[in-house]
Coordinates of C-alpha atoms and ligand atoms in Angstrom, one line a residue:
Chain B
M1 CA 103.8 89.2 74.4
S2 CA 102.2 89.6 70.9
I3 CA 101.3 92.8 69.2
S4 CA 97.6 93.0 68.4
T5 CA 96.8 94.4 65.0
S6 CA 93.1 94.6 65.5
P7 CA 91.5 97.0 68.0
A8 CA 90.7 95.6 71.4
P9 CA 87.1 94.3 71.7
P10 CA 84.7 96.7 73.2
R11 CA 84.4 96.5 77.0
T12 CA 80.6 96.7 76.8
V13 CA 78.5 94.4 74.7
T14 CA 75.0 95.1 73.6
Q15 CA 72.7 92.1 73.6
A16 CA 69.3 91.9 71.9
T17 CA 66.6 90.4 74.0
G18 CA 63.5 88.7 72.7
N19 CA 61.2 91.6 73.1
G20 CA 61.8 95.3 73.9
P21 CA 64.9 97.4 73.5
P22 CA 68.4 96.0 73.6
V23 CA 69.8 95.7 77.1
R24 CA 73.3 97.0 77.9
H25 CA 75.5 94.6 79.7
D26 CA 78.6 96.0 81.4
P27 CA 81.4 93.5 81.8
P28 CA 81.1 91.6 85.1
I29 CA 82.6 93.2 88.2
I30 CA 82.9 89.9 90.1
V31 CA 83.4 86.5 88.5
F32 CA 83.6 83.2 90.4
E33 CA 84.9 80.5 88.0
N34 CA 84.6 76.9 89.3
V35 CA 85.8 78.1 92.7
S36 CA 86.5 75.6 95.5
K37 CA 87.8 76.3 98.9
T38 CA 89.0 73.8 101.4
Y39 CA 90.3 74.8 104.8
G40 CA 93.1 72.7 106.1
N41 CA 92.2 69.1 105.2
G42 CA 88.5 69.2 105.9
A43 CA 85.6 68.9 103.5
P44 CA 85.4 71.8 101.0
A45 CA 83.6 74.8 102.4
V46 CA 82.8 76.0 98.8
Q47 CA 82.7 73.5 95.9
D48 CA 82.9 74.3 92.2
V49 CA 80.9 77.5 92.5
S50 CA 80.5 79.7 89.4
F51 CA 78.6 83.0 89.0
T52 CA 79.1 86.5 87.7
V53 CA 78.0 89.8 89.2
R54 CA 77.5 92.8 87.1
P55 CA 78.1 96.4 88.2
R56 CA 75.2 97.8 90.2
D57 CA 73.8 94.3 90.9
F58 CA 72.4 93.6 94.3
V59 CA 73.0 90.0 95.3
F60 CA 71.8 88.0 98.3
V61 CA 73.9 84.9 99.2
V62 CA 71.6 82.7 101.3
G63 CA 72.0 79.3 102.9
A64 CA 72.0 77.4 106.2
S65 CA 74.7 77.8 108.7
G66 CA 78.0 76.3 107.3
A67 CA 76.7 76.5 103.7
G68 CA 79.8 78.6 102.7
K69 CA 78.4 82.2 102.6
S70 CA 81.1 83.8 104.7
T71 CA 83.7 81.9 102.7
I72 CA 82.5 83.5 99.6
I73 CA 82.8 87.0 101.2
R74 CA 86.3 86.1 102.6
L75 CA 87.4 85.0 99.1
L76 CA 86.2 88.3 97.7
I77 CA 88.2 90.4 100.1
R78 CA 91.1 87.9 99.7
E79 CA 91.2 87.0 103.3
E80 CA 91.3 83.5 101.8
T81 CA 92.5 82.3 98.4
A82 CA 90.6 79.8 96.3
S83 CA 92.0 76.2 96.4
K84 CA 90.7 75.7 92.9
G85 CA 89.2 78.0 90.2
H86 CA 89.4 81.8 89.9
V87 CA 87.9 84.7 91.8
I88 CA 88.1 87.7 89.6
V89 CA 87.3 91.3 90.8
E90 CA 87.3 94.1 88.3
G91 CA 89.2 91.9 85.8
Q92 CA 91.9 91.1 88.4
D93 CA 92.4 87.4 89.3
L94 CA 92.8 87.6 93.1
A95 CA 95.0 84.5 93.2
R96 CA 97.6 86.5 91.3
L97 CA 97.2 89.7 93.3
R98 CA 100.4 90.4 95.2
H99 CA 100.2 90.8 98.9
R100 CA 101.4 94.4 98.7
H101 CA 98.6 95.3 96.3
L102 CA 96.0 93.9 98.8
P103 CA 95.4 97.4 100.3
R104 CA 94.4 98.7 96.8
L105 CA 91.8 96.0 96.5
R106 CA 90.4 96.6 100.0
R107 CA 90.1 100.3 99.4
K108 CA 87.8 99.6 96.4
M109 CA 85.5 97.7 98.8
G110 CA 83.3 98.5 101.6
I111 CA 82.9 95.7 104.1
V112 CA 80.6 95.2 107.1
F113 CA 80.0 92.3 109.4
Q114 CA 77.5 91.0 111.9
D115 CA 79.6 92.2 114.8
F116 CA 80.1 95.8 113.5
K117 CA 83.8 95.9 114.4
L118 CA 83.8 99.4 115.8
L119 CA 86.5 100.6 118.1
P120 CA 84.9 101.1 121.5
N121 CA 87.3 103.9 122.7
L122 CA 86.7 106.1 119.6
T123 CA 83.6 108.2 119.0
V124 CA 81.3 107.7 116.0
A125 CA 83.1 110.4 114.0
Q126 CA 86.5 109.0 115.0
N127 CA 85.6 105.5 114.0
V128 CA 84.6 106.7 110.6
A129 CA 87.6 108.9 110.2
F130 CA 89.9 106.0 111.2
A131 CA 89.5 104.4 107.8
I132 CA 91.0 107.5 106.2
Q133 CA 93.6 108.1 108.9
V134 CA 95.2 104.7 108.4
T135 CA 95.1 104.7 104.6
D136 CA 95.4 108.3 103.6
P137 CA 96.5 110.4 106.5
G138 CA 96.5 114.1 105.7
R139 CA 93.6 113.8 103.2
S140 CA 91.9 117.2 103.1
H141 CA 88.3 117.8 104.2
L142 CA 88.3 114.9 106.5
K143 CA 85.5 116.4 108.7
E144 CA 83.3 117.1 105.7
K145 CA 83.8 113.5 104.4
V146 CA 83.0 112.0 107.7
G147 CA 80.0 114.2 108.1
E148 CA 78.8 113.3 104.6
A149 CA 79.1 109.5 105.3
L150 CA 77.3 109.9 108.6
Y151 CA 74.6 111.9 106.9
I152 CA 74.0 109.1 104.3
V153 CA 73.4 106.6 107.2
G154 CA 71.3 109.1 109.1
L155 CA 73.6 109.5 112.1
E156 CA 74.8 113.1 111.6
D157 CA 73.6 114.0 115.1
K158 CA 75.5 111.2 116.9
L159 CA 79.0 112.4 115.9
N160 CA 80.4 112.5 119.4
N161 CA 78.7 109.5 120.9
F162 CA 80.7 106.4 121.7
P163 CA 79.5 103.0 120.2
T164 CA 78.3 101.7 123.5
E165 CA 75.8 104.7 123.6
L166 CA 74.2 103.5 120.4
S167 CA 71.7 100.8 119.5
G168 CA 72.8 97.8 117.5
G169 CA 71.2 99.2 114.3
E170 CA 72.9 102.5 114.9
Q171 CA 76.3 100.8 115.4
Q172 CA 75.8 98.9 112.1
R173 CA 75.1 102.3 110.4
V174 CA 78.4 103.6 111.8
A175 CA 80.2 100.6 110.3
I176 CA 78.4 101.2 107.0
A177 CA 79.5 104.9 107.1
R178 CA 83.1 103.8 107.7
A179 CA 82.9 101.4 104.8
L180 CA 81.5 104.1 102.6
I181 CA 84.2 106.6 103.2
H182 CA 86.4 105.4 100.4
R183 CA 83.4 105.6 98.0
P184 CA 83.7 101.8 97.3
R185 CA 82.4 100.4 94.0
I186 CA 81.7 97.1 95.7
F187 CA 80.0 96.8 99.0
L188 CA 80.1 93.5 100.9
A189 CA 78.0 92.6 103.9
D190 CA 78.3 89.3 105.9
E191 CA 75.1 88.8 108.0
P192 CA 74.8 92.6 108.6
T193 CA 71.4 92.0 110.3
G194 CA 72.4 89.0 112.3
N195 CA 72.6 90.8 115.6
L196 CA 69.6 93.1 115.0
D197 CA 65.9 93.0 115.7
P198 CA 63.7 92.8 112.5
D199 CA 63.0 96.5 112.3
A200 CA 66.6 97.6 112.7
G201 CA 67.6 94.8 110.3
W202 CA 65.2 96.0 107.7
G203 CA 66.5 99.5 108.1
I204 CA 70.0 98.3 107.4
V205 CA 68.8 96.5 104.3
Q206 CA 67.0 99.6 103.1
L207 CA 70.3 101.5 103.5
L208 CA 72.2 98.8 101.5
L209 CA 69.5 99.1 98.8
Q210 CA 70.0 102.8 98.8
I211 CA 73.8 102.4 98.5
N212 CA 73.2 100.1 95.6
H213 CA 70.9 102.7 94.1
R214 CA 73.7 105.2 94.3
G215 CA 75.8 103.0 92.1
A216 CA 77.6 100.4 94.2
T217 CA 77.5 96.7 93.6
V218 CA 76.3 95.0 96.8
V219 CA 76.8 91.4 97.9
M220 CA 75.0 90.5 101.1
A221 CA 75.3 87.1 102.8
T222 CA 72.3 86.4 105.1
H223 CA 69.9 83.9 106.4
N224 CA 67.3 86.5 107.1
R225 CA 64.4 85.1 105.1
E226 CA 62.0 88.0 105.5
V227 CA 64.5 90.5 104.2
V228 CA 65.3 88.4 101.1
D229 CA 61.7 87.7 100.3
L230 CA 60.7 91.4 100.7
S231 CA 63.5 92.8 98.6
R232 CA 62.9 90.7 95.5
R233 CA 66.6 90.8 94.4
R234 CA 68.9 88.3 92.9
V235 CA 69.5 85.3 95.2
L236 CA 72.4 82.9 95.2
A237 CA 71.4 79.9 97.3
M238 CA 74.2 77.8 98.8
E239 CA 73.9 74.3 100.3
G240 CA 76.8 72.3 101.6
G241 CA 79.3 74.5 99.8
Q242 CA 77.5 74.2 96.4
L243 CA 75.6 76.8 94.6
I244 CA 72.1 75.3 94.1
R245 CA 70.2 78.2 92.8
D246 CA 70.9 81.6 91.0
E247 CA 67.8 83.5 90.5
Q248 CA 66.8 87.1 89.6
E249 CA 64.2 88.5 91.9
G250 CA 64.6 85.3 93.9
Q251 CA 63.0 84.0 97.1
Y252 CA 64.8 82.7 100.2
L253 CA 63.3 79.3 99.6
K254 CA 62.0 77.7 96.5
E255 CA 59.3 75.1 96.5
G256 CA 60.7 71.7 97.2
E257 CA 63.8 73.0 98.9
A258 CA 64.5 71.9 102.4
I259 CA 64.1 74.4 105.2
L260 CA 67.4 76.2 105.2
Chain Y
M1 CA 100.8 109.7 101.6
N2 CA 101.4 112.9 103.6
P3 CA 104.2 112.2 106.0
I4 CA 103.4 114.6 108.8
P5 CA 99.9 113.4 109.8
A6 CA 101.1 109.8 109.2
L7 CA 104.0 110.4 111.6
R8 CA 101.7 112.0 114.1
F9 CA 99.4 109.0 114.0
V10 CA 102.3 106.5 114.3
V11 CA 103.9 108.3 117.2
R12 CA 100.6 108.7 119.0
V13 CA 99.7 105.0 118.7
A14 CA 103.2 104.0 119.8
L15 CA 103.0 106.2 122.9
Q16 CA 99.4 104.9 123.6
N17 CA 100.7 101.4 123.3
I18 CA 103.3 102.1 126.0
V19 CA 100.9 103.9 128.3
R20 CA 98.0 101.5 127.9
N21 CA 100.2 98.4 128.3
R22 CA 102.4 100.1 130.9
G23 CA 102.8 96.9 132.9
I24 CA 104.4 94.9 130.2
A25 CA 106.1 98.0 128.7
F26 CA 107.7 98.6 132.1
A27 CA 108.7 95.0 132.5
S28 CA 110.3 95.0 129.1
L29 CA 112.0 98.4 129.8
L30 CA 113.4 96.9 133.0
T31 CA 114.6 93.6 131.5
V32 CA 116.0 95.3 128.4
T33 CA 117.8 97.7 130.7
L34 CA 119.2 94.9 132.7
T35 CA 120.4 93.0 129.7
L36 CA 121.9 96.2 128.2
L37 CA 123.6 96.7 131.6
G38 CA 125.1 93.3 131.3
A39 CA 126.2 93.9 127.8
G40 CA 127.7 97.3 128.8
A41 CA 129.4 95.9 131.8
A42 CA 130.8 93.0 129.8
V43 CA 132.2 95.4 127.2
A44 CA 133.8 97.5 130.0
V45 CA 135.3 94.5 131.7
V46 CA 136.6 93.0 128.5
S47 CA 138.1 96.3 127.5
A48 CA 139.7 96.8 130.9
L49 CA 141.0 93.2 130.8
D50 CA 142.3 93.8 127.3
G51 CA 144.1 96.8 128.5
V52 CA 145.8 94.9 131.3
L53 CA 146.7 92.0 129.1
H54 CA 148.0 94.4 126.5
Q55 CA 150.3 95.8 129.1
E56 CA 151.4 92.3 130.1
E57 CA 151.9 91.5 126.5
T58 CA 154.4 94.4 125.9
Q59 CA 156.3 93.2 129.0
A60 CA 156.3 89.7 127.8
S61 CA 157.6 90.7 124.4
V62 CA 161.0 91.7 125.7
L63 CA 163.7 89.7 124.0
K64 CA 167.2 89.6 125.6
V65 CA 170.0 89.0 123.1
F66 CA 173.1 88.1 125.1
M67 CA 176.5 89.3 123.8
A68 CA 179.7 87.3 124.0
D69 CA 182.2 88.9 126.3
H70 CA 184.9 89.5 123.6
V71 CA 182.7 91.5 121.2
S72 CA 183.7 95.1 120.6
Y73 CA 181.4 97.9 121.5
A74 CA 181.3 99.0 117.9
S75 CA 179.9 95.7 116.7
I76 CA 177.4 95.8 119.5
L77 CA 176.3 99.3 118.4
N78 CA 176.1 98.1 114.9
L79 CA 173.9 95.1 115.8
Q80 CA 171.7 97.3 118.0
Y81 CA 171.3 99.8 115.1
N82 CA 170.3 97.0 112.7
L83 CA 167.8 95.5 115.1
S84 CA 166.2 98.8 116.0
S85 CA 165.4 99.4 112.3
E86 CA 163.4 96.1 112.2
P87 CA 159.7 97.0 111.8
S88 CA 158.6 94.7 114.6
V89 CA 161.1 96.3 117.1
L90 CA 159.8 99.1 119.2
K91 CA 163.0 99.9 121.0
A92 CA 166.5 98.3 121.2
S93 CA 168.5 99.2 124.3
F94 CA 172.0 98.1 125.4
E95 CA 172.5 96.7 128.9
N96 CA 176.2 96.3 129.9
K97 CA 177.6 93.7 132.3
D98 CA 177.5 96.0 135.3
Q99 CA 173.9 97.0 134.7
A100 CA 173.0 93.3 134.3
A101 CA 174.6 92.5 137.6
K102 CA 172.8 95.4 139.3
Q103 CA 169.5 94.3 137.7
A104 CA 170.0 90.8 138.9
A105 CA 171.0 91.9 142.3
S106 CA 168.0 94.0 142.8
G107 CA 165.6 91.5 141.4
L108 CA 166.7 88.3 142.9
G109 CA 168.5 87.0 146.0
L110 CA 171.7 86.8 144.0
G111 CA 173.2 90.1 145.2
N112 CA 175.5 88.5 147.8
A113 CA 176.6 85.7 145.6
L114 CA 177.6 88.2 142.9
K115 CA 179.4 90.4 145.4
I116 CA 181.4 87.5 146.6
L117 CA 182.3 86.4 143.1
Q118 CA 183.5 89.9 142.2
Q119 CA 185.5 90.4 145.4
T120 CA 187.3 87.0 145.0
G121 CA 188.4 88.0 141.5
G122 CA 185.9 85.7 139.9
G123 CA 184.6 88.7 137.8
N124 CA 181.1 89.3 136.6
P125 CA 179.5 86.1 135.1
L126 CA 176.6 88.0 133.6
P127 CA 176.8 88.8 129.9
A128 CA 175.9 92.2 128.4
S129 CA 172.7 92.2 126.3
I130 CA 170.7 94.1 123.8
N131 CA 167.1 94.3 125.1
L132 CA 164.5 94.4 122.4
H133 CA 161.0 95.7 123.1
L134 CA 158.8 94.2 120.3
R135 CA 155.6 95.5 119.0
N136 CA 153.8 92.3 119.6
I137 CA 154.3 88.8 121.0
G138 CA 154.1 87.2 117.6
A139 CA 157.3 88.8 116.4
V140 CA 159.4 87.3 119.2
S141 CA 160.3 83.9 117.6
A142 CA 161.0 85.5 114.2
I143 CA 163.5 87.9 115.6
N144 CA 164.9 85.2 117.8
N145 CA 165.5 82.9 114.8
Q146 CA 167.1 85.8 113.0
V147 CA 169.7 86.7 115.6
S148 CA 170.4 83.4 117.4
T149 CA 173.0 82.3 114.7
S150 CA 175.1 85.5 114.9
P151 CA 178.7 84.9 115.9
L152 CA 178.5 88.0 118.3
L153 CA 176.2 86.1 120.6
Y154 CA 177.0 84.6 123.9
P155 CA 178.1 81.0 123.3
G156 CA 176.1 78.3 125.0
P157 CA 172.6 76.7 124.8
H158 CA 170.7 80.0 125.6
P159 CA 172.1 82.9 123.4
T160 CA 168.8 84.7 123.9
D161 CA 166.2 84.9 126.6
Y162 CA 162.4 85.3 126.7
N163 CA 159.7 83.6 128.6
K164 CA 158.4 81.1 126.0
D165 CA 155.7 80.0 128.2
V166 CA 154.0 83.2 129.0
I167 CA 153.2 84.1 125.4
P168 CA 150.7 81.5 124.4
R169 CA 149.2 81.6 127.9
L170 CA 148.5 85.3 127.5
E171 CA 147.1 84.8 124.1
R172 CA 144.8 82.2 125.5
Y173 CA 143.7 84.6 128.3
I174 CA 142.9 87.3 125.8
F175 CA 141.0 84.9 123.5
A176 CA 139.0 83.6 126.5
A177 CA 138.1 87.0 127.7
Q178 CA 137.0 88.2 124.3
L179 CA 135.0 85.0 123.6
G180 CA 133.4 85.1 127.1
G181 CA 132.5 88.8 126.5
A182 CA 131.1 88.1 123.1
I183 CA 129.0 85.1 124.3
M184 CA 127.7 87.2 127.2
V185 CA 126.7 90.0 124.9
A186 CA 125.1 87.5 122.5
V187 CA 123.1 85.8 125.2
V188 CA 121.9 89.0 126.9
G189 CA 121.1 90.4 123.4
A190 CA 119.0 87.3 122.6
V191 CA 117.1 87.6 126.0
A192 CA 116.4 91.3 125.3
L193 CA 115.1 90.4 121.8
V194 CA 112.8 87.8 123.1
I195 CA 111.4 90.2 125.8
I196 CA 110.8 93.0 123.3
T197 CA 109.1 90.5 120.9
I198 CA 106.8 89.3 123.7
S199 CA 106.0 92.9 124.7
V200 CA 105.2 94.0 121.1
R201 CA 103.2 90.8 120.5
T202 CA 101.2 91.7 123.6
A203 CA 100.6 95.2 122.4
A204 CA 99.5 93.8 119.0
F205 CA 97.2 91.4 120.7
V206 CA 95.6 94.2 122.7
R207 CA 95.2 96.1 119.4
R208 CA 94.1 93.1 117.4
Q209 CA 90.7 94.6 116.6
E210 CA 92.3 97.8 115.4
I211 CA 94.8 95.9 113.3
E212 CA 92.0 93.8 111.8
I213 CA 90.0 97.0 110.9
M214 CA 93.1 98.6 109.5
K215 CA 93.7 95.7 107.2
L216 CA 90.0 95.6 106.2
V217 CA 89.9 99.2 105.2
G218 CA 93.1 98.9 103.2
A219 CA 96.0 100.1 105.4
T220 CA 99.4 98.9 104.2
D221 CA 101.5 96.5 106.2
W222 CA 104.0 99.2 106.8
F223 CA 101.4 101.5 108.2
V224 CA 100.3 98.8 110.6
R225 CA 103.9 98.0 111.5
W226 CA 105.3 101.5 112.1
P227 CA 103.7 102.3 115.5
F228 CA 105.0 99.0 116.9
L229 CA 108.4 99.6 115.5
I230 CA 108.5 103.0 117.0
E231 CA 107.3 101.5 120.3
G232 CA 110.1 99.0 120.3
V233 CA 112.7 101.7 119.5
I234 CA 111.4 104.0 122.2
V235 CA 111.6 101.2 124.8
G236 CA 115.1 100.1 123.5
V237 CA 116.5 103.7 123.6
L238 CA 115.0 104.4 127.0
S239 CA 116.5 101.2 128.3
A240 CA 119.9 102.1 126.8
L241 CA 119.8 105.5 128.4
L242 CA 118.9 104.0 131.8
A243 CA 121.7 101.4 131.5
S244 CA 124.2 104.0 130.5
A245 CA 123.2 106.2 133.4
V246 CA 123.8 103.3 135.8
L247 CA 127.1 102.3 134.2
V248 CA 128.5 105.8 134.0
G249 CA 127.3 106.5 137.6
I250 CA 129.1 103.4 138.9
G251 CA 132.2 104.3 136.8
L252 CA 132.3 107.8 138.2
L253 CA 131.9 106.5 141.7
F254 CA 134.9 104.2 141.6
G255 CA 136.9 106.1 139.1
S256 CA 139.7 108.6 139.6
G257 CA 142.0 111.1 137.8
G258 CA 139.7 111.8 134.8
N259 CA 139.1 108.1 134.2
L260 CA 136.1 105.9 135.2
A261 CA 136.5 102.7 137.2
L262 CA 138.8 100.0 135.7
G263 CA 140.8 102.9 134.1
I264 CA 138.2 103.3 131.4
G265 CA 138.6 106.6 129.5
L266 CA 135.7 109.1 129.0
R267 CA 136.0 108.8 125.3
F268 CA 135.6 105.0 125.4
A269 CA 132.7 105.4 127.8
G270 CA 131.0 107.7 125.3
L271 CA 131.4 105.2 122.6
V272 CA 129.9 102.5 124.8
V273 CA 126.9 104.7 125.5
L274 CA 126.4 105.4 121.8
G275 CA 126.8 101.7 121.2
L276 CA 124.1 100.8 123.8
I277 CA 121.7 103.4 122.3
A278 CA 122.2 102.0 118.8
G279 CA 122.0 98.4 120.3
G280 CA 118.8 99.3 122.1
A281 CA 117.2 100.8 119.0
V282 CA 118.2 97.8 116.8
L283 CA 117.0 95.3 119.4
G284 CA 113.7 97.3 119.8
S285 CA 112.9 97.6 116.1
F286 CA 114.0 94.0 115.3
G287 CA 112.0 92.6 118.2
S288 CA 109.0 94.6 117.1
F289 CA 109.3 93.5 113.6
V290 CA 109.3 89.9 114.7
G291 CA 106.5 90.5 117.3
I292 CA 104.2 92.1 114.7
R293 CA 104.8 89.6 112.0
R294 CA 102.1 87.1 113.1
S295 CA 99.5 89.9 113.1
L296 CA 100.2 90.7 109.5
A297 CA 100.1 87.2 108.3
T298 CA 96.7 87.3 106.6
Ligands
ATP1 N1 88.9 79.1 109.2 C1 88.3 77.9 109.0 N2 88.9 76.8 109.1 C2 88.3 75.6 109.0 N3 87.1 75.4 108.5 C3 86.3 76.5 108.3 C4 86.9 77.8 108.5 N4 86.0 78.8 108.2 C5 84.9 78.1 107.9 N5 85.1 76.7 107.9 C6 84.1 75.7 107.6 O1 83.7 75.9 106.2 C7 82.3 75.7 106.1 C8 81.6 77.0 105.6 O2 81.8 78.0 106.5 P1 81.2 79.5 106.3 O3 81.7 80.3 107.4 O4 81.5 79.9 105.0 O5 79.7 79.2 106.5 P2 78.5 80.2 106.5 O6 77.5 79.9 105.4 O7 79.0 81.6 106.6 O8 77.8 79.9 107.9 P3 77.1 80.8 109.0 O9 75.7 81.1 108.5 O10 77.1 80.0 110.2 O11 77.9 82.0 109.1 C9 81.8 75.3 107.5 O12 81.7 73.9 107.5 C10 82.9 75.7 108.4 O13 83.0 74.9 109.5
MG2 MG1 79.0 83.2 108.0

C-alpha cells in the first residue's frame, strides 16, 4: 500500500457542455465493464456489455426473450457472478464481494419480479414487515414504516388483506412496498408488468418513476413496448446477449431494428 | 441485531415447520427415537456385558504360587508380604495344604481319592500356595516370570498355576463387545442423521419461497439457518426424551433392588439419558445444518 501525498481526487466532477450551464456528474452508481456471462457451457447469455448508470438515472433494459435482460439483473444482485469483466455497484466490484457481505448489498437494493414473490399465508402488512423482521428484528416503529411504505404505493387500506384477495397490480404494489422498506438507493425490476394488463402495468411504471423521482436509481428490464415509448427514458437495448443501443430518452425500437 | 425478537422469530418458524410438516416431522421423530433407542440399548448391553466380563476378568486373574513342602512358614510369610506390596497385586492370601485339599475335594470328584491317600499314610499330595488376586489380567505373566525362579517354589514343571487360555479369550470378548456396540451406535447414528437431514431438507423445500425472499431482502445465512437448526434440535431432544422414557421404563420393569435391568445403576442410567439428549441435539443440529446447506448455496 502506498501513501498518497496529494489529496484524493474529488468524487464529483463538473463537466462543461457545449451550451448552457455546466452539468454536475455524480460518480456512477452502477458500472458494467466488458461483462460476459456464460451459464454452464452454453452460449454466452451476456457478451462484452459495458455501460454506466449514474445516481437517480432511470434505465429500461429492453430486448427479445432470451436477450439477456434478466441476466443483467441477476448480475446486479449477485445472484450470478460475471464470467468476464467487472460489475461494480457503488464502487464495489461484486466479484470481490465476500459471500457474508451479500446481505449488505441486498439491503441497499429494492428488487421486484414479474411473479411478485409474496408469501400467500401472510397479510399485506405482514408481507411488507417480513423484509424487516428477517434482517433487523426488533427495529422500532415497524408499524409506522410498513404503513408509510404501503401509503407510497397507495395500499394503506389493504393492510389486512391476503395477497389472493388483491388484483395483480395491487400485488405488485405490495412487492414494491416491501422492496422500499429498506429505503434502497437502487431499485431493480425484472419484467414488473409482465403479468399485468396494460392499465395496471402503466400504474406500476408510474410508481417506479415516482420512486425514481424520490431519489432512487431504477433499472427496469421489460419488453413492454408501450411503457418504454411513453416514458421517454434511457434505453439499453439487448440482442443475443449484446448491448446494441444505449440511448437517452430512447424508444423501444429504432428504425431499421428487427421486431424485438 | 436485537436478540429477543430474533429469537421469537426463529422459534416461531421452527415450531411452524414442525406443525406444518407434521407428517415428516413425526416420521423423523419416530425414526430418530428408534435409532436413539438402539444406541441407548447398545450402550446398556455393552456396559452390562463389560461388567460381567470385568467380574470374570478378576476371577481369571488369580495366580497360584505353589510352595515347596520344606519351606518354613516364616519364608512363606516373607514372600507373601513382598508380593502383596507389588502395585499390580490386589490381595495375597495363603492357602495351606489342608485348605488346598478341602478346596480340591469340594470342587472336584477327587474327595474320595484324597481321603484314601491320607488314610493309607500316603499324606496330602497337594502343595500349599500363595493365591494372588491381581488388578488386571495383563499383570499375570509379569508376576509369574518374577516368582517362578524362586527356590521356595514347588519343584516341577508347574510351579505356578493360572488359566493361560482364558485370558486372551476374555480380552477378545471384551474387544468384540465394545467394537460391536460402537459399530451399532455409529450405524444408527448415521441413519438418524440421514433422516433428520431429509426432514429438514423437506421443511426447507416447503419454505423455499420464503428462503428466496429472505435472501433477496438481505437476511444473513445464519438468520435463514437458525429456525431449521432449532427445528432439528427440538426433534432430536424430543426423540431422546422418548427413547429415554422407553429405556428407563423397560429397565425399571425388569430391574430389582435399586438397580435397573442387567444390573445397571441409576447413576449410569442418568448419564445415558444425558448422553442421549446431547446426542439427539447434536444429531438434530448437524442434520439440519447439512439439510439447509443446499438452500443457502446461491
Ligand atoms: N440458469 C441458467 N442456466 C442456463 N442458461 C440460462 C440460465 N438463465 C438464463 N439462461 C440462458 O441465458 C440467455 C439469457 O437469459 P435471460 O433470462 O437473461 O433472458 P431474458 O432477456 O431475461 O429473457 P426473457 O425476456 O424471456 O425473460 C437465454 O438464452 C437463457 O436460455
Ligand atoms: Mg427475463
